[in-house]
Coordinates of C-alpha atoms and ligand atoms in Angstrom, one line a residue:
X5 CA 0.0 0.0 0.0
X6 CA 1.3 3.5 -0.9
X7 CA 2.0 5.6 2.2
X8 CA -0.8 8.3 2.2
X9 CA 0.2 11.9 1.6
X10 CA -3.3 13.3 1.7
X11 CA -5.9 12.0 4.2
X12 CA -9.6 12.8 4.4
X13 CA -11.5 12.9 7.7
X14 CA -15.3 12.7 8.2
X15 CA -17.9 12.2 10.9
X16 CA -20.9 10.0 10.1
X17 CA -24.0 8.7 11.8
X18 CA -25.4 10.1 15.0
X19 CA -23.1 12.8 16.3
X20 CA -21.4 12.4 19.7
X21 CA -19.5 14.8 22.0
X22 CA -15.8 14.4 21.4
X23 CA -16.1 14.1 17.6
X24 CA -14.6 17.6 17.3
X25 CA -11.7 16.6 19.6
X26 CA -11.1 13.5 17.4
X27 CA -11.1 15.6 14.2
X28 CA -8.7 18.0 15.8
X29 CA -6.3 15.2 16.7
X30 CA -6.5 13.7 13.2
X31 CA -5.7 17.1 11.6
X32 CA -2.9 17.9 13.9
X33 CA -1.3 14.4 13.6
X34 CA -1.4 14.9 9.9
X35 CA 0.4 18.2 10.2
X36 CA 2.9 16.6 12.6
X37 CA 3.7 13.9 10.0
X38 CA 3.7 16.4 7.0
X39 CA 0.6 14.8 5.5
X40 CA -2.1 17.0 4.0
X41 CA -5.6 16.8 5.5
X42 CA -9.0 17.4 4.0
X43 CA -12.2 17.7 5.9
X44 CA -15.3 16.0 4.3
X45 CA -18.5 17.7 5.3
X46 CA -21.7 15.7 6.1
X47 CA -20.1 12.3 6.4
X48 CA -20.3 9.7 3.6
X49 CA -22.8 11.9 1.8
X50 CA -20.1 14.6 1.5
X51 CA -17.8 12.1 -0.3
X52 CA -20.5 11.7 -2.9
X53 CA -21.1 15.4 -3.3
X54 CA -17.4 16.3 -3.1
X55 CA -18.0 18.6 -0.1
X56 CA -14.3 18.9 0.8
X57 CA -12.2 21.6 2.6
X58 CA -8.5 21.6 3.2
X59 CA -7.7 21.7 7.0
X60 CA -4.6 22.7 8.8
X61 CA -3.6 22.8 12.4
X62 CA -5.2 26.2 12.9
X63 CA -8.5 25.2 11.2
X64 CA -9.2 23.1 14.3
X65 CA -8.4 25.6 17.0
X66 CA -10.9 26.2 19.8
X67 CA -13.0 23.0 19.1
X68 CA -11.7 20.5 21.7
X69 CA -14.3 21.8 24.1
X70 CA -17.2 21.9 21.7
X71 CA -20.0 19.3 21.3
X72 CA -21.4 18.2 18.0
X73 CA -19.2 18.0 15.0
X74 CA -18.1 21.0 13.0
X75 CA -17.8 18.8 9.9
X76 CA -21.5 17.9 10.4
X77 CA -22.8 14.4 10.1
X78 CA -25.4 12.5 8.1
X79 CA -26.8 9.0 7.7
X80 CA -26.2 8.6 3.9
X81 CA -28.7 6.5 1.9
X82 CA -26.8 7.2 -1.3
X83 CA -23.7 5.6 0.0
X84 CA -25.6 2.3 0.3
X85 CA -25.8 2.2 -3.5
X86 CA -22.9 1.2 -5.8
X87 CA -23.6 4.2 -7.9
X88 CA -23.1 6.5 -4.9
X89 CA -19.9 4.8 -3.8
X90 CA -18.5 5.0 -7.3
X91 CA -19.1 8.8 -7.3
X92 CA -17.4 9.0 -3.9
X93 CA -14.4 7.1 -5.2
X94 CA -14.1 9.3 -8.3
X95 CA -14.3 12.4 -6.1
X96 CA -11.5 11.1 -3.8
X97 CA -9.3 10.4 -6.9
X98 CA -9.9 13.8 -8.3
X99 CA -9.0 15.4 -5.0
X100 CA -5.9 13.2 -4.7
X101 CA -7.0 11.9 -1.3
X102 CA -5.1 8.6 -0.6
X103 CA -6.9 7.4 2.6
X104 CA -9.7 8.2 5.0
X105 CA -10.4 8.4 8.7
X106 CA -14.1 7.8 9.4
X107 CA -15.5 8.7 12.8
X108 CA -18.9 7.0 13.5
X109 CA -20.6 3.8 14.6
X110 CA -21.2 0.4 13.2
X111 CA -23.2 1.6 10.2
X112 CA -20.3 3.8 9.2
X113 CA -17.8 1.0 9.5
X114 CA -20.0 -1.4 7.5
X115 CA -20.2 1.1 4.7
X116 CA -16.5 1.7 4.9
X117 CA -15.8 -2.0 4.7
X118 CA -17.8 -2.4 1.5
X119 CA -16.0 0.6 0.0
X120 CA -12.6 -0.8 0.8
X121 CA -13.5 -4.1 -0.8
X122 CA -14.8 -2.5 -4.0
X123 CA -12.2 0.1 -4.6
X124 CA -9.2 -1.1 -2.5
X125 CA -9.2 2.3 -0.8
X126 CA -7.5 2.6 2.6
X127 CA -9.8 3.5 5.5
X128 CA -9.5 3.4 9.3
X129 CA -12.3 4.2 11.7
X130 CA -12.7 5.7 15.1
X131 CA -15.7 4.7 17.3
X132 CA -17.9 7.7 17.7
X133 CA -21.3 7.1 19.3
X134 CA -22.9 7.7 22.6
X135 CA -24.3 4.2 22.7
X136 CA -21.0 2.4 23.4
X137 CA -22.3 -0.5 21.3
X138 CA -19.1 -1.2 19.2
X139 CA -17.3 -4.5 19.6
X140 CA -13.5 -4.4 20.3
X141 CA -13.3 -1.1 22.2
X142 CA -14.1 -0.6 25.9
X143 CA -15.4 2.9 25.3
X144 CA -16.7 4.9 22.3
X145 CA -16.2 8.6 21.9
X146 CA -19.1 10.5 23.4
X147 CA -20.3 7.7 25.8
X148 CA -18.8 9.2 29.0
X149 CA -20.2 12.6 28.3
X150 CA -23.7 11.2 27.6
X151 CA -23.5 9.3 30.9
X152 CA -22.7 12.5 32.8
X153 CA -25.6 14.3 31.0
X154 CA -28.0 11.6 31.9
X155 CA -26.9 11.5 35.6
X156 CA -27.2 15.3 35.9
X157 CA -30.7 15.2 34.4
X158 CA -31.8 12.3 36.7
X159 CA -30.4 14.2 39.7
X160 CA -32.8 17.0 38.9
X161 CA -35.7 14.6 38.3
X162 CA -35.0 13.0 41.7
X163 CA -35.6 16.4 43.4
X164 CA -39.1 16.7 42.0
X165 CA -39.8 13.0 42.3
X166 CA -38.9 13.2 46.0
X167 CA -41.0 16.3 46.6
X168 CA -44.1 14.7 45.2
X169 CA -43.5 11.1 46.3
X170 CA -43.7 10.0 42.6
X171 CA -42.2 7.3 40.5
X172 CA -40.4 8.5 37.4
X173 CA -39.7 6.5 34.3
X174 CA -36.7 8.0 32.5
X175 CA -36.1 6.9 29.0
X176 CA -32.5 7.1 27.8
X177 CA -30.8 6.5 24.4
X178 CA -29.2 3.3 23.3
X179 CA -30.8 1.8 20.2
X180 CA -29.7 -1.8 20.8
X181 CA -27.5 -1.4 23.8
X182 CA -28.2 -0.9 27.5
X183 CA -24.8 0.6 28.5
X184 CA -26.1 4.1 29.0
X185 CA -29.1 2.9 31.0
X186 CA -27.1 0.5 33.2
X187 CA -24.2 2.8 34.0
X188 CA -26.2 6.0 34.4
X189 CA -28.8 4.1 36.3
X190 CA -26.2 3.0 38.8
X191 CA -24.7 6.4 38.9
X192 CA -28.0 8.1 39.5
X193 CA -29.2 5.6 42.1
X194 CA -32.1 4.1 40.0
X195 CA -34.5 1.7 41.6
X196 CA -34.7 -0.5 38.5
X197 CA -32.9 -0.4 35.1
X198 CA -34.6 -1.9 32.0
X199 CA -32.1 -2.8 29.2
X200 CA -32.5 -4.7 25.9
X201 CA -29.9 -7.3 26.9
X202 CA -32.0 -8.5 29.8
X203 CA -35.7 -9.0 29.5
X204 CA -37.1 -8.3 32.9
X205 CA -40.7 -8.6 32.1
X206 CA -43.6 -6.4 33.4
X207 CA -44.5 -8.7 36.2
X208 CA -41.1 -8.7 37.8
X209 CA -41.0 -4.9 37.6
X210 CA -44.4 -4.7 39.4
X211 CA -43.1 -7.1 42.1
X212 CA -40.0 -5.1 42.6
X213 CA -41.9 -1.7 42.8
X214 CA -44.3 -3.2 45.2
X215 CA -41.5 -4.5 47.4
X216 CA -39.9 -1.0 47.3
X217 CA -43.0 0.7 48.6
X218 CA -43.3 -1.8 51.4
X219 CA -39.7 -1.2 52.3
X220 CA -40.5 2.5 52.9
X221 CA -39.3 4.1 49.7
X222 CA -41.3 7.2 48.9
X223 CA -40.1 8.1 45.5
X224 CA -38.4 6.0 42.8
X225 CA -36.5 6.4 39.5
X226 CA -36.7 3.6 36.9
X227 CA -34.3 4.1 34.0
X228 CA -35.5 2.6 30.7
X229 CA -33.3 2.1 27.7
X230 CA -35.1 3.0 24.5
X231 CA -34.2 -0.4 23.0
X232 CA -35.8 -2.4 25.9
X233 CA -38.8 -4.5 24.9
X234 CA -41.1 -3.5 27.8
X235 CA -39.9 0.1 27.6
X236 CA -40.6 0.4 23.9
X237 CA -43.8 2.2 24.8
X238 CA -42.8 4.0 27.9
X239 CA -46.1 5.9 28.3
X240 CA -48.0 2.5 28.1
X241 CA -45.7 1.2 30.8
X242 CA -46.5 4.2 33.0
X243 CA -50.2 3.5 32.6
X244 CA -49.7 -0.2 33.3
X245 CA -47.9 0.5 36.5
X246 CA -50.6 3.0 37.7
X247 CA -53.4 0.5 36.9
X248 CA -51.7 -2.3 38.7
X249 CA -50.1 -0.5 41.7
X250 CA -52.6 2.1 42.9
X251 CA -50.1 3.4 45.4
X252 CA -47.9 4.8 42.6
X253 CA -48.3 8.1 40.8
X254 CA -46.1 7.9 37.7
X255 CA -44.5 10.5 35.5
X256 CA -42.4 9.9 32.3
X257 CA -39.4 11.9 31.1
X258 CA -37.8 11.1 27.7
X259 CA -34.3 12.6 27.8
X260 CA -33.9 12.3 24.0
X261 CA -31.3 14.2 22.1
X262 CA -30.0 16.3 25.0
X263 CA -27.9 13.2 25.5
X264 CA -26.0 13.8 22.3
X265 CA -25.1 17.4 23.0
X266 CA -22.9 19.4 25.3
X267 CA -19.2 19.9 25.9
X268 CA -17.3 16.6 25.9
X269 CA -16.1 15.4 29.3
X270 CA -12.3 15.3 29.9
X271 CA -12.4 11.5 29.4
X272 CA -13.9 11.9 26.0
X273 CA -11.5 14.6 24.9
X274 CA -8.5 12.5 25.9
X275 CA -9.9 9.3 24.4
X276 CA -10.7 11.2 21.1
X277 CA -7.2 12.7 21.0
X278 CA -5.5 9.3 21.6
X279 CA -7.6 7.6 19.0
X280 CA -7.2 10.4 16.5
X281 CA -3.4 10.2 16.7
X282 CA -3.7 6.4 16.6
X283 CA -5.7 6.6 13.3
X284 CA -2.9 8.5 11.5
X285 CA -0.2 6.3 13.0
X286 CA -2.2 3.3 11.7
X287 CA -2.6 4.7 8.2
X288 CA 1.1 5.6 8.0
X289 CA 1.9 2.1 9.0
X290 CA -0.1 0.7 6.1
X291 CA -3.1 -0.4 8.1
X292 CA -6.6 -0.4 6.6
X293 CA -10.0 -1.9 7.3
X294 CA -9.5 -1.5 11.0
X295 CA -11.0 0.5 13.9
X296 CA -8.8 2.2 16.4
X297 CA -10.2 1.3 19.8
X298 CA -9.2 1.4 23.4
X299 CA -8.9 -1.9 25.4
X300 CA -7.6 -2.0 29.0
X301 CA -6.5 1.6 28.4
X302 CA -4.3 0.8 25.4
X303 CA -4.9 2.0 21.9
X304 CA -5.7 -1.2 19.9
X305 CA -6.5 -2.0 16.2
X306 CA -9.6 -4.1 15.6
X307 CA -10.8 -5.3 12.1
X308 CA -14.0 -3.6 11.0
X309 CA -15.5 -7.0 10.6
X310 CA -15.0 -7.5 14.4
X311 CA -16.1 -4.0 15.3
X312 CA -19.5 -4.4 13.6
X313 CA -20.3 -7.8 15.1
X314 CA -22.7 -6.2 17.6
X315 CA -22.6 -4.7 21.0
X316 CA -20.4 -5.8 23.7
X317 CA -21.8 -8.2 26.2
X318 CA -23.4 -6.4 29.1
X319 CA -21.4 -6.6 32.3
X320 CA -23.2 -9.1 34.6
X321 CA -21.3 -7.8 37.5
X322 CA -22.8 -4.3 37.0
X323 CA -26.3 -5.9 36.9
X324 CA -25.6 -7.6 40.2
X325 CA -24.3 -4.3 41.7
X326 CA -27.4 -2.5 40.5
X327 CA -29.6 -5.1 42.1
X328 CA -27.8 -5.0 45.4
X329 CA -27.6 -1.2 45.9
X330 CA -31.2 -0.6 44.9
X331 CA -32.5 -2.7 47.8
Ligands
F6P420 O1 -26.7 5.8 17.7 C1 -26.8 6.9 18.5 C2 -28.3 7.3 18.7 O2 -28.3 8.4 19.5 C3 -29.2 6.2 19.4 O3 -29.0 6.1 20.8 C4 -30.5 6.6 18.9 O4 -31.4 5.5 18.9 C5 -30.3 7.1 17.6 O5 -28.9 7.5 17.5 C6 -31.2 8.3 17.2 O6 -30.9 8.7 15.9 P1 -31.4 10.0 15.2 O7 -30.7 11.2 15.8 O8 -31.1 9.8 13.7 O9 -32.9 10.0 15.4

């Protein structure tokens, strides 16, 4: 493989806090190694529309602390077609871009994998998603910030829940993964945590809530992952609880996209910086078709095929801890 002399960088899929810090690290690592860097706007769609802009070390000043992604993001339908990908390849050739760093989730990596196979074009990826649902990395960029946002929001909900002796169902993001729900649930002192990896069932939830009331709890927080089966209709769940446990007055809060915004935490900034530098190291070492992840606090290369295999197993120990401390 030719050593790249011009590298493109893009952010794709759902945005995540820390993406700007990752772009910054990629751009500055390019400058450090005397490699040209091009920003691609609006993710994979920007490749198809040749939405390119040359970036230098100063183009990425004052963004390490900013949420969102200044390159913008998109979920490109056109990139799913061979025609779209051919356009993307031609645009990369015309711009003399030799390699790409894509920052996103499993959908982004799956698209990148197909592109590499079809056009033999070098690409490495960085895991950028609040869901933490990528295989082969302990953490994804944006996850830690999202956890802190959720915990801060639930702390506020707890104040009002406690004042009114109410039960709150709080829905958090995580399309197929319960990582946000489980960790933020423990951090915020939730009564119960409903996650897609573990089907609790409505009956067991009722039993648990009933026990809590008897044990003297006056207010409760139940964290529900958006991907959980019994939580899929959170307002229906609230009604079901009120109908079956008359002692409960229930309210629902759907946290939604506030979880994707805000200044990245220090952890996410450092992670994004390490992985961004790792991405350029990898490309200059002739690597392609891999994600740069973090495992046991070491930067690690993982084939895209492994990364997209599905979410990490949920940590059984955390489930046990959540059960014990919510007694
Ligand atoms: O993948 C990140 C994520 O925020 C999921 O948690 C959520 O299900 C989804 O994206 C929402 O996507 P969109 O912003 O396109 O509605």
